[in-house]
């Protein structure tokens, strides 16, 4: 797809905003394109973590367990680094103690992170079950 080519070229240049826009264009044209959905999720994770000091974020997350912004950033870094379970568990804990808009924010981020992983992965299946139990 031309939009995917555009996105990949932009990624090669480190231009995440252009890559994000290209994936969004492709999804506007083909809303069910799974590769575009995955590409968009990956680019958005790159945008959210660009320039973050992972070590500092993890230290801040330990010191401030109820700081939603820091916990979201830490979960992003953990998932990006391949530490899926700690990232999922971090956000699941927040879903259990929050409500309203804050809970929705965390739940939505968790769903975005799930989208980055094979849905058949046992860690995702377990976390999805825990999310459902926390919400209902």
PDB file of C-alpha atoms in Angstrom:
ATOM      1  CA  UNK A   1       0.000   0.000   0.000  1.00  0.00           C
ATOM      2  CA  UNK A   2       1.344   3.473  -0.835  1.00  0.00           C
ATOM      3  CA  UNK A   3       0.474   4.812   2.621  1.00  0.00           C
ATOM      4  CA  UNK A   4       2.397   1.987   4.255  1.00  0.00           C
ATOM      5  CA  UNK A   5       5.398   2.738   2.046  1.00  0.00           C
ATOM      6  CA  UNK A   6       5.124   6.374   3.112  1.00  0.00           C
ATOM      7  CA  UNK A   7       4.926   5.368   6.777  1.00  0.00           C
ATOM      8  CA  UNK A   8       7.930   3.054   6.556  1.00  0.00           C
ATOM      9  CA  UNK A   9       9.992   5.712   4.766  1.00  0.00           C
ATOM     10  CA  UNK A  10       9.052   8.232   7.460  1.00  0.00           C
ATOM     11  CA  UNK A  11      10.012   5.758  10.194  1.00  0.00           C
ATOM     12  CA  UNK A  12      13.406   5.270   8.553  1.00  0.00           C
ATOM     13  CA  UNK A  13      13.885   9.039   8.884  1.00  0.00           C
ATOM     14  CA  UNK A  14      12.636   9.091  12.492  1.00  0.00           C
ATOM     15  CA  UNK A  15       9.629  11.161  11.426  1.00  0.00           C
ATOM     16  CA  UNK A  16       6.969   9.592  13.632  1.00  0.00           C
ATOM     17  CA  UNK A  17       4.324  12.251  12.973  1.00  0.00           C
ATOM     18  CA  UNK A  18       4.402  11.616   9.212  1.00  0.00           C
ATOM     19  CA  UNK A  19       4.333   7.862   9.786  1.00  0.00           C
ATOM     20  CA  UNK A  20       1.338   8.236  12.090  1.00  0.00           C
ATOM     21  CA  UNK A  21      -0.486  10.378   9.519  1.00  0.00           C
ATOM     22  CA  UNK A  22       0.240   7.835   6.762  1.00  0.00           C
ATOM     23  CA  UNK A  23      -1.149   4.945   8.817  1.00  0.00           C
ATOM     24  CA  UNK A  24      -4.230   7.016   9.644  1.00  0.00           C
ATOM     25  CA  UNK A  25      -4.744   7.715   5.913  1.00  0.00           C
ATOM     26  CA  UNK A  26      -4.487   4.005   5.173  1.00  0.00           C
ATOM     27  CA  UNK A  27      -6.986   3.184   7.923  1.00  0.00           C
ATOM     28  CA  UNK A  28      -9.373   5.823   6.587  1.00  0.00           C
ATOM     29  CA  UNK A  29      -9.271   4.031   3.265  1.00  0.00           C
ATOM     30  CA  UNK A  30      -9.122   0.474   4.649  1.00  0.00           C
ATOM     31  CA  UNK A  31     -10.499   0.522   8.222  1.00  0.00           C
ATOM     32  CA  UNK A  32      -9.959  -3.193   8.799  1.00  0.00           C
ATOM     33  CA  UNK A  33      -6.322  -3.351   7.682  1.00  0.00           C
ATOM     34  CA  UNK A  34      -4.645  -5.178  10.577  1.00  0.00           C
ATOM     35  CA  UNK A  35      -1.123  -4.247   9.479  1.00  0.00           C
ATOM     36  CA  UNK A  36      -2.095  -0.562   9.451  1.00  0.00           C
ATOM     37  CA  UNK A  37      -3.660  -0.876  12.907  1.00  0.00           C
ATOM     38  CA  UNK A  38      -0.518  -2.520  14.249  1.00  0.00           C
ATOM     39  CA  UNK A  39       1.714   0.040  12.519  1.00  0.00           C
ATOM     40  CA  UNK A  40      -0.306   2.912  13.961  1.00  0.00           C
ATOM     41  CA  UNK A  41      -0.147   1.426  17.459  1.00  0.00           C
ATOM     42  CA  UNK A  42       3.612   0.961  17.181  1.00  0.00           C
ATOM     43  CA  UNK A  43       4.161   4.513  15.923  1.00  0.00           C
ATOM     44  CA  UNK A  44       1.996   5.949  18.685  1.00  0.00           C
ATOM     45  CA  UNK A  45       4.043   4.030  21.253  1.00  0.00           C
ATOM     46  CA  UNK A  46       7.227   5.462  19.709  1.00  0.00           C
ATOM     47  CA  UNK A  47       5.738   8.974  19.879  1.00  0.00           C
ATOM     48  CA  UNK A  48       4.741   8.540  23.530  1.00  0.00           C
ATOM     49  CA  UNK A  49       8.164   7.227  24.575  1.00  0.00           C
ATOM     50  CA  UNK A  50      10.376   9.470  22.433  1.00  0.00           C
ATOM     51  CA  UNK A  51      12.801  11.387  24.608  1.00  0.00           C
ATOM     52  CA  UNK A  52      11.793   9.665  27.848  1.00  0.00           C
ATOM     53  CA  UNK A  53      14.502   8.530  30.221  1.00  0.00           C
ATOM     54  CA  UNK A  54      13.375   4.977  30.932  1.00  0.00           C
ATOM     55  CA  UNK A  55      15.493   4.578  34.061  1.00  0.00           C
ATOM     56  CA  UNK A  56      14.180   7.826  35.555  1.00  0.00           C
ATOM     57  CA  UNK A  57      10.571   6.964  34.658  1.00  0.00           C
ATOM     58  CA  UNK A  58      10.905   3.558  36.341  1.00  0.00           C
ATOM     59  CA  UNK A  59      12.390   5.166  39.469  1.00  0.00           C
ATOM     60  CA  UNK A  60       9.596   7.772  39.495  1.00  0.00           C
ATOM     61  CA  UNK A  61       6.996   5.015  39.063  1.00  0.00           C
ATOM     62  CA  UNK A  62       8.273   3.246  42.178  1.00  0.00           C
ATOM     63  CA  UNK A  63       8.290   6.489  44.191  1.00  0.00           C
ATOM     64  CA  UNK A  64       4.865   7.623  42.923  1.00  0.00           C
ATOM     65  CA  UNK A  65       2.622   4.561  42.537  1.00  0.00           C
ATOM     66  CA  UNK A  66      -0.526   6.684  42.228  1.00  0.00           C
ATOM     67  CA  UNK A  67       0.820   9.147  39.625  1.00  0.00           C
ATOM     68  CA  UNK A  68      -1.208   8.057  36.604  1.00  0.00           C
ATOM     69  CA  UNK A  69       0.960   9.848  34.035  1.00  0.00           C
ATOM     70  CA  UNK A  70       4.169   8.282  35.323  1.00  0.00           C
ATOM     71  CA  UNK A  71       2.554   4.850  35.545  1.00  0.00           C
ATOM     72  CA  UNK A  72       1.302   5.119  31.934  1.00  0.00           C
ATOM     73  CA  UNK A  73       4.778   6.150  30.771  1.00  0.00           C
ATOM     74  CA  UNK A  74       6.392   3.326  32.703  1.00  0.00           C
ATOM     75  CA  UNK A  75       3.981   0.748  31.249  1.00  0.00           C
ATOM     76  CA  UNK A  76       4.760   2.048  27.745  1.00  0.00           C
ATOM     77  CA  UNK A  77       8.490   1.674  28.387  1.00  0.00           C
ATOM     78  CA  UNK A  78       8.060  -1.782  29.906  1.00  0.00           C
ATOM     79  CA  UNK A  79       5.997  -3.077  26.988  1.00  0.00           C
ATOM     80  CA  UNK A  80       8.343  -1.468  24.471  1.00  0.00           C
ATOM     81  CA  UNK A  81      11.247  -3.220  26.215  1.00  0.00           C
ATOM     82  CA  UNK A  82       9.496  -6.595  26.095  1.00  0.00           C
ATOM     83  CA  UNK A  83       8.418  -6.650  29.736  1.00  0.00           C
ATOM     84  CA  UNK A  84       4.750  -7.211  28.964  1.00  0.00           C
ATOM     85  CA  UNK A  85       3.567  -8.654  32.254  1.00  0.00           C
ATOM     86  CA  UNK A  86       4.948  -5.865  34.488  1.00  0.00           C
ATOM     87  CA  UNK A  87       3.505  -3.236  32.143  1.00  0.00           C
ATOM     88  CA  UNK A  88       0.097  -4.906  32.047  1.00  0.00           C
ATOM     89  CA  UNK A  89       0.053  -5.496  35.816  1.00  0.00           C
ATOM     90  CA  UNK A  90       0.977  -1.873  36.490  1.00  0.00           C
ATOM     91  CA  UNK A  91      -2.066  -0.639  34.571  1.00  0.00           C
ATOM     92  CA  UNK A  92      -4.391  -3.370  35.825  1.00  0.00           C
ATOM     93  CA  UNK A  93      -3.664  -2.230  39.390  1.00  0.00           C
ATOM     94  CA  UNK A  94      -4.704   1.297  38.444  1.00  0.00           C
ATOM     95  CA  UNK A  95      -7.891   0.106  36.739  1.00  0.00           C
ATOM     96  CA  UNK A  96      -8.855  -1.591  39.993  1.00  0.00           C
ATOM     97  CA  UNK A  97      -8.377   1.491  42.176  1.00  0.00           C
ATOM     98  CA  UNK A  98      -9.561   4.230  39.805  1.00  0.00           C
ATOM     99  CA  UNK A  99     -12.975   5.109  38.449  1.00  0.00           C
ATOM    100  CA  UNK A 100     -14.552   7.453  35.939  1.00  0.00           C
ATOM    101  CA  UNK A 101     -12.394   9.249  33.391  1.00  0.00           C
ATOM    102  CA  UNK A 102      -9.129   8.202  35.020  1.00  0.00           C
ATOM    103  CA  UNK A 103     -10.092   4.533  34.864  1.00  0.00           C
ATOM    104  CA  UNK A 104     -11.143   4.923  31.221  1.00  0.00           C
ATOM    105  CA  UNK A 105      -7.809   6.572  30.376  1.00  0.00           C
ATOM    106  CA  UNK A 106      -5.859   3.675  31.882  1.00  0.00           C
ATOM    107  CA  UNK A 107      -8.152   1.033  30.373  1.00  0.00           C
ATOM    108  CA  UNK A 108      -7.800   2.585  26.918  1.00  0.00           C
ATOM    109  CA  UNK A 109      -4.002   2.621  27.209  1.00  0.00           C
ATOM    110  CA  UNK A 110      -4.045  -1.010  28.284  1.00  0.00           C
ATOM    111  CA  UNK A 111      -6.108  -1.896  25.222  1.00  0.00           C
ATOM    112  CA  UNK A 112      -3.632   0.014  23.029  1.00  0.00           C
ATOM    113  CA  UNK A 113      -0.792  -2.001  24.523  1.00  0.00           C
ATOM    114  CA  UNK A 114      -2.686  -5.268  24.014  1.00  0.00           C
ATOM    115  CA  UNK A 115      -2.968  -4.359  20.319  1.00  0.00           C
ATOM    116  CA  UNK A 116       0.828  -4.477  20.038  1.00  0.00           C
ATOM    117  CA  UNK A 117       0.953  -8.151  20.972  1.00  0.00           C
ATOM    118  CA  UNK A 118      -0.401 -11.299  19.331  1.00  0.00           C
ATOM    119  CA  UNK A 119      -3.931 -11.763  20.733  1.00  0.00           C
ATOM    120  CA  UNK A 120      -3.163 -15.464  21.265  1.00  0.00           C
ATOM    121  CA  UNK A 121      -0.224 -14.635  23.569  1.00  0.00           C
ATOM    122  CA  UNK A 122      -1.056 -16.139  26.993  1.00  0.00           C
ATOM    123  CA  UNK A 123       0.086 -12.940  28.729  1.00  0.00           C
ATOM    124  CA  UNK A 124      -2.465 -10.909  26.778  1.00  0.00           C
ATOM    125  CA  UNK A 125      -5.212 -13.474  27.369  1.00  0.00           C
ATOM    126  CA  UNK A 126      -4.489 -13.432  31.116  1.00  0.00           C
ATOM    127  CA  UNK A 127      -4.387  -9.625  31.269  1.00  0.00           C
ATOM    128  CA  UNK A 128      -7.609  -9.298  29.228  1.00  0.00           C
ATOM    129  CA  UNK A 129      -9.345 -11.625  31.681  1.00  0.00           C
ATOM    130  CA  UNK A 130      -8.022  -9.604  34.611  1.00  0.00           C
ATOM    131  CA  UNK A 131      -9.204  -6.387  32.953  1.00  0.00           C
ATOM    132  CA  UNK A 132     -12.696  -7.813  32.414  1.00  0.00           C
ATOM    133  CA  UNK A 133     -12.831  -8.939  36.040  1.00  0.00           C
ATOM    134  CA  UNK A 134     -11.683  -5.520  37.255  1.00  0.00           C
ATOM    135  CA  UNK A 135     -14.351  -3.723  35.230  1.00  0.00           C
ATOM    136  CA  UNK A 136     -17.302  -6.000  35.976  1.00  0.00           C
TER     137      UNK A 136
END
